[in-house]
Amino acid sequence: MFTIIDLNYAKCSLPFLSNELLEKISETIVKRKKCLLFFNRRGSARTLICRDCGYQAICERCDLAMIVHTSPSHRLLCHHCSAESPIPHGCPQCHGSNLNSIGFGIQKIEENLAKLFPEAQIARIDSDKKRSEGMHFQEISEAQILLSTELGNTLSIEGIELVAFLLLESEIAVPEYDIEEKIYINIVYNARKGSDICIQTFAPKSDLIRNITEGNYRDFLVHTLAERKAFSYPPYKELVHIWVRDKSKERIKDIIYKLKNKLETLKTSDIELYFDKELFTKRNNEYGQKIVLKGSNLSPLLTEIEKEIFRNRGVSLERK
């Protein structure tokens, strides 16, 4: 069963916890069943959403959600190709003024759930938590509320009665070309296992939600392939990320500039290269920067720079 909660009108006792969803969580706990709640919060990423019509700021070059940045200047930034645009004063779609920068940490969600349901054991499935504290099978199996930031690491969990997306737009904001496919697979997989699906969103009439609730896999596939072809994503073009990670920003800058200069010298005109010198990620006390390559045949170029990549500590190559 699918329940779509329109956050434009839903009553919420706490951020992203509507009264309707809280009632479903309570009913599930009373039956001593499990709830799996998804809420993505990569870093402090905030996406721009219109609370009137559900508009979300999307990169025109990549078809991915743009992220709100306030430093060194207020702007929207694509974390994939580094395209920038000013933050609009009004909604470009409905011309309303109810634009909001949406972002909220998962730890705060966990704290609020613990206060509302003190009798329920809560486990957070989170890459940072797994590294720092360790995630144990027993902790997951005993918990009644599972709070996850990761779509892919939860498909093997059994006994889930309620699966809820606290804010679908927080998942779509992940800068990955196949994120909607991952969302679709996760929801359909859990629905086929018999779980109730609850989706909270500011855009309840989106094509993604319609295709999910109506079971329109063919429409979803046709739409997805058309988008990937239009924006040169796999399977129509190859996509590679070259990551440089280190505790020192200066070392990252030194390595990545050498790589970028060599790539620009060697690459053919049909290969696209994206890089933003100001865009750093940070995880586990390490900074990271990436170079994005897109083209029909990247193998000759990657072979040319293979030694340059693998002789440097902290440099990795990801094929998408």
Coordinates of C-alpha atoms in Angstrom, one line a residue:
M1 CA 0.0 0.0 0.0
F2 CA 1.3 3.5 -0.9
T3 CA 0.6 6.6 1.2
I4 CA 1.8 9.9 -0.3
I5 CA 1.9 12.8 2.2
D6 CA 2.0 16.3 0.8
L7 CA 4.3 18.3 3.1
N8 CA 2.8 21.5 1.7
Y9 CA -0.3 20.8 3.7
A10 CA 0.5 18.1 6.2
K11 CA 0.5 18.9 9.9
C12 CA 4.0 18.2 11.4
S13 CA 4.7 18.1 15.1
L14 CA 8.4 18.2 14.2
P15 CA 10.4 18.8 11.0
F16 CA 9.8 16.0 8.5
L17 CA 7.7 14.0 10.9
S18 CA 4.1 14.5 9.9
N19 CA 1.3 13.5 12.3
E20 CA 0.1 11.0 9.8
L21 CA 3.5 9.3 9.5
L22 CA 4.0 9.4 13.3
E23 CA 0.6 7.6 13.7
K24 CA 1.8 4.9 11.2
I25 CA 5.1 4.5 13.1
S26 CA 3.2 4.2 16.4
E27 CA 0.9 1.5 15.0
T28 CA 3.8 -0.5 13.7
I29 CA 5.6 -0.3 17.0
V30 CA 2.5 -1.5 18.9
K31 CA 2.4 -4.5 16.6
R32 CA 6.1 -5.1 17.4
K33 CA 7.1 -4.8 13.8
K34 CA 9.9 -2.8 12.2
C35 CA 9.9 0.7 10.5
L36 CA 12.6 1.6 8.0
L37 CA 12.9 5.4 7.6
F38 CA 15.0 7.0 4.9
F39 CA 16.5 10.5 5.2
N40 CA 19.5 11.5 3.2
R41 CA 21.7 14.2 4.6
R42 CA 25.1 14.1 2.8
G43 CA 27.1 16.7 4.7
S44 CA 25.0 19.9 5.1
A45 CA 23.6 19.8 1.6
R46 CA 20.5 21.9 1.2
T47 CA 18.3 21.9 -1.8
L48 CA 16.0 24.7 -3.0
I49 CA 12.3 23.8 -3.1
C50 CA 9.1 25.8 -3.7
R51 CA 6.6 25.1 -1.0
D52 CA 3.7 26.1 -3.3
C53 CA 4.2 24.0 -6.5
G54 CA 7.0 21.5 -5.6
Y55 CA 9.6 23.0 -8.0
Q56 CA 13.2 21.9 -7.2
A57 CA 16.3 23.7 -8.6
I58 CA 17.8 21.4 -11.3
C59 CA 21.1 21.8 -13.2
E60 CA 20.2 22.4 -16.9
R61 CA 23.4 20.7 -18.0
C62 CA 23.2 17.6 -15.8
D63 CA 19.5 17.2 -14.8
L64 CA 20.6 16.8 -11.2
A65 CA 19.5 18.8 -8.2
M66 CA 21.5 21.9 -7.5
I67 CA 22.7 22.6 -4.0
V68 CA 22.5 25.9 -2.0
H69 CA 25.9 27.3 -1.1
T70 CA 26.5 30.4 1.0
S71 CA 30.3 30.6 0.9
P72 CA 32.2 32.2 -0.7
S73 CA 29.0 33.6 -2.2
H74 CA 25.3 32.8 -2.2
R75 CA 24.6 30.6 -5.2
L76 CA 23.2 27.3 -6.5
L77 CA 26.0 24.8 -7.4
C78 CA 25.8 21.5 -9.3
H79 CA 28.0 19.0 -7.4
H80 CA 28.5 17.0 -10.6
C81 CA 29.6 19.6 -13.3
S82 CA 30.2 22.6 -11.0
A83 CA 27.7 24.8 -13.0
E84 CA 26.6 27.8 -11.0
S85 CA 23.5 30.0 -11.0
P86 CA 22.2 32.8 -8.7
I87 CA 19.6 31.9 -6.1
P88 CA 16.2 33.1 -7.5
H89 CA 14.1 35.5 -5.5
G90 CA 10.9 33.8 -6.7
C91 CA 9.9 30.4 -8.0
P92 CA 10.8 30.1 -11.7
Q93 CA 7.8 27.7 -12.2
C94 CA 4.8 29.2 -10.4
H95 CA 6.4 32.7 -9.8
G96 CA 5.4 32.4 -6.1
S97 CA 7.6 33.6 -3.2
N98 CA 7.6 30.5 -1.1
L99 CA 11.1 29.2 -1.9
N100 CA 12.8 27.3 0.9
S101 CA 16.3 26.0 1.4
I102 CA 15.6 22.5 2.8
G103 CA 18.2 20.7 4.9
F104 CA 18.2 18.9 8.3
G105 CA 20.6 16.5 10.0
I106 CA 19.7 12.9 10.6
Q107 CA 21.0 13.0 14.1
K108 CA 18.3 15.5 15.0
I109 CA 15.7 13.3 13.4
E110 CA 17.0 10.4 15.6
E111 CA 16.9 12.5 18.7
N112 CA 13.3 13.5 18.0
L113 CA 12.2 9.9 17.3
A114 CA 13.8 8.8 20.6
K115 CA 11.8 11.4 22.5
L116 CA 8.5 10.5 20.8
F117 CA 9.0 6.7 21.1
P118 CA 11.1 6.1 24.2
E119 CA 10.0 2.5 24.4
A120 CA 11.4 1.7 20.9
Q121 CA 15.0 0.7 20.1
I122 CA 16.4 2.9 17.3
A123 CA 19.3 2.0 15.0
R124 CA 20.9 4.4 12.5
I125 CA 22.3 2.9 9.3
D126 CA 24.8 5.5 8.3
S127 CA 28.2 5.3 6.6
D128 CA 29.8 7.6 9.2
K129 CA 28.3 5.6 12.1
K130 CA 29.5 2.3 10.6
R131 CA 33.0 3.6 10.5
S132 CA 33.1 5.2 13.9
E133 CA 31.0 2.9 16.1
G134 CA 30.5 -0.2 14.0
M135 CA 27.2 -1.6 12.9
H136 CA 26.2 -5.0 14.3
F137 CA 23.7 -7.4 13.0
Q138 CA 22.2 -7.8 16.5
E139 CA 21.6 -4.0 16.8
I140 CA 19.7 -4.0 13.5
S141 CA 17.7 -7.1 14.2
E142 CA 16.6 -5.9 17.6
A143 CA 15.7 -2.3 16.6
Q144 CA 12.1 -1.4 15.8
I145 CA 13.0 1.9 14.1
L146 CA 15.7 1.8 11.5
L147 CA 16.9 5.2 10.3
S148 CA 19.0 5.1 7.2
T149 CA 20.8 7.5 4.9
E150 CA 21.7 4.8 2.4
L151 CA 19.3 3.3 -0.1
G152 CA 21.4 0.3 -1.2
N153 CA 22.4 -1.1 2.2
T154 CA 18.9 -1.9 3.4
L155 CA 17.5 -4.3 0.8
S156 CA 18.6 -7.4 2.7
I157 CA 16.8 -6.4 6.0
E158 CA 13.9 -8.7 6.8
G159 CA 10.7 -8.1 8.7
I160 CA 10.1 -4.5 7.6
E161 CA 6.4 -3.5 7.8
L162 CA 6.7 0.2 7.2
V163 CA 9.1 1.9 4.8
A164 CA 9.0 5.7 4.8
F165 CA 10.8 8.5 3.0
L166 CA 10.9 11.4 5.3
L167 CA 11.6 13.8 2.4
L168 CA 11.8 12.3 -1.1
E169 CA 13.5 15.5 -2.3
S170 CA 16.4 14.8 0.0
E171 CA 17.1 11.6 -1.9
I172 CA 16.7 13.2 -5.3
A173 CA 19.2 15.9 -4.2
V174 CA 22.1 13.3 -4.3
P175 CA 24.3 14.3 -7.2
E176 CA 24.1 10.9 -9.0
Y177 CA 22.7 10.4 -12.4
D178 CA 20.9 7.2 -11.5
I179 CA 19.5 8.3 -8.1
E180 CA 15.8 8.1 -9.3
E181 CA 16.5 4.5 -10.5
K182 CA 17.8 3.6 -7.1
I183 CA 14.8 5.1 -5.4
Y184 CA 12.4 3.3 -7.8
I185 CA 14.1 -0.1 -7.2
N186 CA 14.2 0.4 -3.4
I187 CA 10.5 1.3 -3.2
V188 CA 9.2 -1.4 -5.6
Y189 CA 11.4 -4.1 -3.9
N190 CA 10.0 -3.3 -0.5
A191 CA 6.5 -3.0 -1.8
R192 CA 6.8 -6.5 -3.3
K193 CA 8.0 -7.8 0.0
G194 CA 4.7 -6.6 1.5
S195 CA 5.9 -3.4 3.3
D196 CA 3.6 -0.4 3.5
I197 CA 5.3 2.5 1.7
C198 CA 4.9 6.1 2.9
I199 CA 6.4 9.0 0.9
Q200 CA 6.6 12.5 2.3
T201 CA 7.2 15.1 -0.4
F202 CA 6.6 18.7 -1.6
A203 CA 5.8 17.4 -5.1
P204 CA 3.2 14.7 -4.8
K205 CA 2.3 14.9 -8.5
S206 CA 5.8 14.3 -9.9
D207 CA 6.4 11.7 -12.7
L208 CA 8.5 9.6 -10.4
I209 CA 5.8 9.3 -7.7
R210 CA 3.1 8.6 -10.4
N211 CA 5.2 5.9 -12.0
I212 CA 5.9 4.3 -8.7
T213 CA 2.4 4.3 -7.3
E214 CA 0.8 3.2 -10.7
G215 CA 3.4 0.5 -11.3
N216 CA 4.4 2.1 -14.7
Y217 CA 7.8 0.5 -15.1
R218 CA 7.7 0.9 -18.9
D219 CA 7.0 4.6 -18.6
F220 CA 9.7 5.0 -16.0
L221 CA 12.2 3.2 -18.2
V222 CA 11.4 5.2 -21.4
H223 CA 11.6 8.5 -19.5
T224 CA 14.9 7.5 -17.7
L225 CA 16.6 6.4 -20.9
A226 CA 15.4 9.5 -22.8
E227 CA 16.9 11.7 -20.0
R228 CA 20.2 9.8 -20.0
K229 CA 20.5 10.1 -23.7
A230 CA 19.8 13.8 -23.7
F231 CA 22.4 14.5 -21.0
S232 CA 25.0 12.0 -22.2
Y233 CA 24.9 9.6 -19.3
P234 CA 25.5 5.8 -19.3
P235 CA 24.6 3.6 -21.2
Y236 CA 25.0 6.2 -24.0
K237 CA 28.3 7.7 -22.7
E238 CA 31.0 6.6 -20.2
L239 CA 31.2 8.4 -16.9
V240 CA 34.3 8.4 -14.6
H241 CA 35.1 10.2 -11.4
I242 CA 38.7 10.7 -10.4
W243 CA 38.8 11.4 -6.7
V244 CA 41.7 12.8 -4.7
R245 CA 41.4 12.5 -0.9
D246 CA 43.8 13.7 1.8
K247 CA 43.8 15.5 5.2
S248 CA 45.7 18.3 3.5
K249 CA 43.9 20.6 1.1
E250 CA 47.2 21.8 -0.3
R251 CA 48.3 18.3 -1.2
I252 CA 44.9 17.7 -2.9
K253 CA 45.3 20.9 -4.9
D254 CA 48.8 20.0 -6.0
I255 CA 47.8 16.5 -7.2
I256 CA 44.5 17.4 -8.8
Y257 CA 46.0 20.3 -10.8
K258 CA 48.7 18.0 -12.2
L259 CA 46.1 15.5 -13.2
K260 CA 43.8 18.1 -14.7
N261 CA 46.5 19.6 -16.8
K262 CA 47.7 16.3 -18.1
L263 CA 44.1 15.2 -18.9
E264 CA 43.4 18.4 -20.7
T265 CA 46.5 17.9 -22.8
L266 CA 45.7 14.3 -23.7
K267 CA 42.0 14.2 -24.0
T268 CA 40.2 14.4 -27.4
S269 CA 37.7 17.1 -28.2
D270 CA 34.7 14.8 -27.7
I271 CA 35.6 14.1 -24.0
E272 CA 34.1 16.5 -21.5
L273 CA 36.0 17.4 -18.3
Y274 CA 34.5 19.1 -15.2
F275 CA 36.3 20.4 -12.2
D276 CA 35.6 23.0 -9.5
K277 CA 38.7 24.2 -7.5
E278 CA 36.4 25.5 -4.7
L279 CA 34.3 22.4 -4.2
F280 CA 35.6 20.2 -1.4
T281 CA 33.9 17.3 0.3
K282 CA 34.8 16.2 3.8
R283 CA 34.4 12.8 5.4
N284 CA 36.2 11.2 8.3
N285 CA 38.5 14.2 8.6
E286 CA 39.6 13.9 5.0
Y287 CA 39.0 16.4 2.3
G288 CA 38.1 15.3 -1.2
Q289 CA 38.0 16.8 -4.7
K290 CA 37.0 15.1 -8.0
I291 CA 37.5 15.5 -11.7
V292 CA 34.6 14.3 -13.8
L293 CA 35.2 12.8 -17.3
K294 CA 32.4 12.0 -19.8
G295 CA 32.9 10.5 -23.3
S296 CA 32.2 7.7 -25.7
N297 CA 35.5 5.9 -25.1
L298 CA 37.5 6.9 -22.1
S299 CA 39.8 3.8 -22.0
P300 CA 42.7 5.2 -24.1
L301 CA 42.8 8.4 -22.0
L302 CA 42.6 6.5 -18.7
T303 CA 45.4 4.1 -19.9
E304 CA 47.6 7.1 -20.6
I305 CA 47.3 8.5 -17.1
E306 CA 47.0 5.2 -15.2
K307 CA 50.5 5.4 -13.7
E308 CA 49.8 9.0 -12.7
I309 CA 46.7 8.0 -10.9
F310 CA 47.9 5.0 -9.0
R311 CA 51.3 6.2 -7.9
N312 CA 49.7 8.9 -5.8
R313 CA 48.2 7.9 -2.4
G314 CA 44.6 8.9 -2.0
V315 CA 43.8 8.9 -5.7
S316 CA 41.0 6.6 -6.9
L317 CA 39.0 6.1 -10.0
E318 CA 35.3 5.4 -10.0
R319 CA 33.4 4.2 -13.1
K320 CA 29.8 5.1 -12.9

